[in-house]
Short mmCIF file of C-alpha atoms in Angstrom, two decimals:
data_model
loop_
_atom_site.label_atom_id
_atom_site.label_comp_id
_atom_site.label_asym_id
_atom_site.label_seq_id
_atom_site.Cartn_x
_atom_site.Cartn_y
_atom_site.Cartn_z
CA GLN A 1 -57.02 -91.54 -16.97
CA LYS A 2 -54.19 -89.22 -17.90
CA GLU A 3 -55.01 -85.99 -19.97
CA VAL A 4 -52.41 -87.22 -22.62
CA GLU A 5 -51.96 -90.83 -23.66
CA GLN A 6 -48.87 -92.09 -25.58
CA ASP A 7 -47.77 -95.62 -26.22
CA PRO A 8 -44.26 -95.95 -24.59
CA GLY A 9 -43.20 -98.50 -27.07
CA PRO A 10 -40.31 -99.37 -27.79
CA LEU A 11 -40.94 -99.28 -31.59
CA SER A 12 -38.38 -100.93 -33.70
CA VAL A 13 -38.22 -100.13 -37.46
CA PRO A 14 -35.80 -100.87 -40.29
CA GLU A 15 -33.83 -97.83 -41.61
CA GLY A 16 -35.69 -96.09 -44.45
CA ALA A 17 -39.24 -97.01 -42.90
CA ILE A 18 -41.82 -94.44 -42.49
CA VAL A 19 -42.53 -94.05 -38.72
CA SER A 20 -45.92 -93.00 -37.15
CA LEU A 21 -46.04 -91.82 -33.60
CA ASN A 22 -49.41 -90.87 -32.04
CA CYS A 23 -50.97 -89.34 -28.89
CA THR A 24 -54.48 -89.10 -27.81
CA TYR A 25 -56.01 -86.55 -25.41
CA SER A 26 -59.00 -85.76 -23.34
CA ASN A 27 -59.01 -82.06 -22.63
CA SER A 28 -60.81 -80.37 -25.64
CA ALA A 29 -59.31 -76.93 -24.44
CA PHE A 30 -55.87 -78.05 -25.86
CA GLN A 31 -55.04 -75.63 -28.60
CA TYR A 32 -51.23 -75.87 -29.00
CA PHE A 33 -49.57 -79.19 -29.97
CA MET A 34 -45.87 -79.90 -29.95
CA TRP A 35 -43.53 -82.69 -30.51
CA TYR A 36 -40.16 -83.03 -28.85
CA ARG A 37 -37.26 -85.43 -29.46
CA GLN A 38 -35.22 -86.56 -26.42
CA TYR A 39 -31.96 -88.45 -26.65
CA SER A 40 -30.79 -90.36 -23.74
CA ARG A 41 -29.66 -88.17 -20.72
CA LYS A 42 -30.54 -84.94 -22.84
CA GLY A 43 -33.14 -82.37 -22.46
CA PRO A 44 -36.13 -82.38 -24.86
CA GLU A 45 -35.53 -80.76 -28.35
CA LEU A 46 -38.46 -79.04 -30.20
CA LEU A 47 -39.40 -80.74 -33.54
CA MET A 48 -42.71 -79.46 -34.52
CA TYR A 49 -45.21 -76.81 -33.15
CA THR A 50 -48.81 -76.67 -34.42
CA TYR A 51 -51.80 -74.50 -33.50
CA SER A 52 -55.22 -76.07 -33.90
CA SER A 53 -55.96 -78.55 -36.48
CA GLY A 54 -54.40 -79.50 -39.57
CA ASN A 55 -50.93 -80.52 -41.04
CA LYS A 56 -47.54 -79.15 -40.81
CA GLU A 57 -44.44 -80.36 -42.54
CA ASP A 58 -40.80 -79.69 -42.07
CA GLY A 59 -38.29 -81.82 -43.99
CA ARG A 60 -38.76 -85.54 -43.13
CA PHE A 61 -41.29 -84.70 -40.44
CA THR A 62 -45.00 -84.12 -40.75
CA ALA A 63 -47.40 -83.30 -37.82
CA GLN A 64 -50.92 -83.91 -37.91
CA VAL A 65 -53.82 -82.70 -35.57
CA ASP A 66 -57.27 -83.88 -35.62
CA LYS A 67 -59.19 -82.08 -32.75
CA SER A 68 -62.35 -83.57 -33.52
CA SER A 69 -60.91 -87.04 -32.68
CA LYS A 70 -58.51 -85.71 -29.97
CA TYR A 71 -55.71 -87.28 -31.85
CA ILE A 72 -52.23 -86.15 -33.03
CA SER A 73 -49.52 -87.85 -35.09
CA LEU A 74 -46.05 -87.37 -36.01
CA PHE A 75 -44.77 -89.02 -39.21
CA ILE A 76 -41.11 -89.40 -39.95
CA ARG A 77 -39.99 -90.30 -43.53
CA ASP A 78 -36.91 -92.10 -44.44
CA SER A 79 -36.12 -92.89 -41.06
CA GLN A 80 -32.40 -92.93 -40.04
CA PRO A 81 -30.50 -94.73 -36.99
CA SER A 82 -30.00 -91.11 -35.81
CA ASP A 83 -33.61 -90.68 -35.25
CA SER A 84 -33.47 -93.20 -32.51
CA ALA A 85 -34.63 -91.37 -29.46
CA THR A 86 -37.72 -90.88 -27.28
CA TYR A 87 -40.49 -88.81 -28.97
CA LEU A 88 -42.70 -86.72 -26.61
CA CYS A 89 -45.99 -85.07 -27.52
CA ALA A 90 -47.03 -82.01 -25.51
CA MET A 91 -50.11 -79.85 -25.45
CA SER A 92 -51.26 -76.60 -24.02
CA ALA A 93 -54.58 -75.00 -23.74
CA GLY A 94 -52.91 -71.49 -23.54
CA LEU A 95 -55.02 -68.34 -22.80
CA THR A 96 -58.44 -70.20 -22.69
CA SER A 97 -57.34 -71.92 -19.48
CA GLY A 98 -55.39 -69.14 -18.01
CA THR A 99 -52.21 -71.15 -18.02
CA TYR A 100 -49.37 -72.01 -20.41
CA LYS A 101 -48.05 -75.06 -18.96
CA TYR A 102 -47.44 -78.12 -21.15
CA ILE A 103 -48.87 -81.29 -20.47
CA PHE A 104 -46.68 -84.19 -21.86
CA GLY A 105 -47.28 -87.91 -22.92
CA THR A 106 -45.05 -90.55 -21.49
CA GLY A 107 -43.02 -90.60 -24.72
CA THR A 108 -42.45 -93.41 -27.31
CA ARG A 109 -38.95 -95.05 -27.48
CA LEU A 110 -38.04 -95.34 -31.15
CA LYS A 111 -35.16 -97.56 -32.43
CA VAL A 112 -34.37 -97.16 -36.06
CA LEU A 113 -32.13 -100.51 -37.11
CA ALA A 114 -29.35 -99.93 -39.56
CA GLY B 1 -23.77 -70.83 -25.49
CA ALA B 2 -27.27 -69.66 -26.91
CA GLY B 3 -29.34 -72.39 -25.16
CA VAL B 4 -30.85 -73.04 -21.65
CA SER B 5 -28.11 -74.00 -19.34
CA GLN B 6 -28.64 -75.84 -15.95
CA THR B 7 -26.40 -76.39 -12.98
CA PRO B 8 -25.25 -78.82 -11.67
CA SER B 9 -25.68 -81.52 -14.24
CA ASN B 10 -25.94 -84.19 -11.51
CA LYS B 11 -26.60 -83.84 -7.76
CA VAL B 12 -26.41 -86.59 -5.33
CA THR B 13 -27.64 -85.76 -1.75
CA GLU B 14 -28.79 -87.52 1.45
CA LYS B 15 -32.32 -87.72 2.56
CA GLY B 16 -33.31 -84.80 4.67
CA LYS B 17 -30.77 -82.40 3.03
CA TYR B 18 -31.42 -79.05 1.25
CA VAL B 19 -30.61 -78.59 -2.44
CA GLU B 20 -30.68 -75.67 -5.07
CA LEU B 21 -30.82 -76.30 -8.75
CA ARG B 22 -29.95 -73.37 -11.11
CA CYS B 23 -31.34 -72.44 -14.50
CA ASP B 24 -29.96 -69.81 -16.89
CA PRO B 25 -32.46 -69.11 -19.69
CA ILE B 26 -31.91 -68.10 -23.32
CA SER B 27 -30.96 -64.47 -23.29
CA GLY B 28 -33.87 -62.11 -23.60
CA HIS B 29 -36.36 -64.91 -22.81
CA THR B 30 -38.92 -63.40 -20.46
CA ALA B 31 -40.86 -66.64 -19.47
CA LEU B 32 -39.17 -69.66 -17.61
CA TYR B 33 -40.58 -72.86 -16.58
CA TRP B 34 -39.62 -75.92 -14.37
CA TYR B 35 -40.59 -79.40 -15.10
CA ARG B 36 -39.65 -82.63 -13.40
CA GLN B 37 -39.22 -85.96 -15.20
CA SER B 38 -39.21 -89.25 -13.62
CA LEU B 39 -37.64 -92.59 -15.22
CA GLY B 40 -39.86 -93.63 -18.08
CA GLN B 41 -42.22 -90.63 -17.87
CA GLY B 42 -42.81 -87.37 -19.67
CA PRO B 43 -41.93 -84.01 -17.96
CA GLU B 44 -44.37 -82.88 -15.33
CA PHE B 45 -44.97 -79.20 -14.97
CA LEU B 46 -43.91 -77.56 -11.68
CA ILE B 47 -43.95 -73.68 -12.02
CA TYR B 48 -43.51 -71.00 -14.31
CA PHE B 49 -42.46 -67.38 -14.13
CA GLN B 50 -43.08 -64.36 -16.27
CA GLY B 51 -40.44 -61.90 -15.37
CA THR B 52 -39.80 -62.03 -11.58
CA GLY B 53 -43.25 -63.25 -10.57
CA ALA B 54 -44.60 -66.92 -10.36
CA ALA B 55 -47.50 -66.90 -12.85
CA ASP B 56 -48.37 -70.53 -12.06
CA ASP B 57 -46.96 -72.65 -9.27
CA SER B 58 -49.80 -75.28 -9.20
CA GLY B 59 -47.44 -78.04 -10.18
CA LEU B 60 -45.31 -77.73 -7.09
CA PRO B 61 -45.98 -81.05 -5.20
CA ASN B 62 -45.78 -79.64 -1.47
CA ASP B 63 -44.32 -76.74 0.31
CA ARG B 64 -40.95 -78.38 0.35
CA PHE B 65 -40.42 -77.02 -3.18
CA PHE B 66 -39.92 -73.36 -3.80
CA ALA B 67 -38.51 -71.50 -6.81
CA VAL B 68 -37.38 -67.91 -7.22
CA ARG B 69 -36.39 -65.65 -10.14
CA PRO B 70 -35.35 -62.38 -8.30
CA GLU B 71 -34.07 -60.47 -11.29
CA GLY B 72 -36.17 -61.86 -14.10
CA SER B 73 -33.43 -64.07 -15.68
CA VAL B 74 -31.60 -66.72 -13.55
CA SER B 75 -33.99 -69.07 -11.46
CA THR B 76 -33.45 -71.23 -8.65
CA LEU B 77 -35.47 -74.25 -7.52
CA LYS B 78 -35.17 -74.99 -3.97
CA ILE B 79 -35.97 -78.31 -2.30
CA GLN B 80 -35.97 -78.62 1.45
CA ARG B 81 -35.84 -81.77 3.51
CA THR B 82 -35.26 -83.95 0.34
CA GLU B 83 -36.84 -87.45 0.09
CA ARG B 84 -35.96 -90.42 -2.08
CA GLY B 85 -39.14 -89.81 -4.06
CA ASP B 86 -37.76 -86.44 -5.18
CA SER B 87 -35.00 -88.32 -7.40
CA ALA B 88 -35.77 -87.30 -10.86
CA VAL B 89 -34.40 -85.01 -13.67
CA TYR B 90 -35.30 -81.39 -13.14
CA LEU B 91 -35.69 -79.65 -16.48
CA CYS B 92 -35.86 -75.93 -17.14
CA ALA B 93 -37.24 -74.31 -20.13
CA SER B 94 -37.73 -70.71 -21.46
CA SER B 95 -39.69 -68.98 -24.09
CA LEU B 96 -39.54 -65.45 -25.53
CA ASN B 97 -42.77 -64.44 -23.96
CA LEU B 98 -45.42 -66.10 -22.00
CA GLY B 99 -48.17 -67.39 -24.34
CA THR B 100 -47.86 -68.97 -27.64
CA ASP B 101 -44.13 -68.94 -27.87
CA THR B 102 -42.63 -72.35 -27.75
CA GLN B 103 -40.50 -73.64 -24.88
CA TYR B 104 -36.95 -74.52 -25.29
CA PHE B 105 -35.41 -76.92 -22.80
CA GLY B 106 -32.24 -77.18 -21.02
CA PRO B 107 -30.20 -80.49 -20.49
CA GLY B 108 -31.67 -80.94 -16.92
CA THR B 109 -30.14 -81.68 -13.51
CA ARG B 110 -30.35 -85.29 -12.40
CA LEU B 111 -31.06 -85.37 -8.62
CA THR B 112 -30.51 -88.51 -6.78
CA VAL B 113 -31.68 -88.66 -2.98
CA LEU B 114 -30.06 -91.45 -1.17
#
């Protein structure tokens, strides 16, 4: 079993829809949770960074972390065709594990239809 | 530019050859990370540096892979006796400091081993 599980999709939604993307994880030491967006043949671009449990909002994006369930989510409101990309969750245990490497999910391919 | 840059953007080589991949981090960033991304997968950690020293090289798959960062800025990932299974996108990231600072990724080098 992978440390981080993410449904690869593809996920197709109509323009304007609310998109929900999720990851589950098994390592209870993870403290830092990130969402990256990756367009085809480009490097990952940071969208959201969250420490520990709770919610964080930035424009149309909301990140949620539920450490008790080992479950994180990214919500995209009013989705646009330009949001079509692969969304990667990433996690890190940080100082508690003595390493700062990120563990990534496989990524979910999202397509927003005009 | 202000972002992480990687050269070359594409590299095609023959099985058994030696390759070097270069990463220029964001100016002032002390931590530098290498990841490898295979098709349809999330990035997989290889190694990271704090300054000139490799702080965690636990992700290097075998002794054919080696990375250096002699002056604490530019880094080179070196792969000896390349194999077809080494074909992937090699991503570099940097962060201001090692620790809780987020990692910013470059566009990657697409390596194809024939």
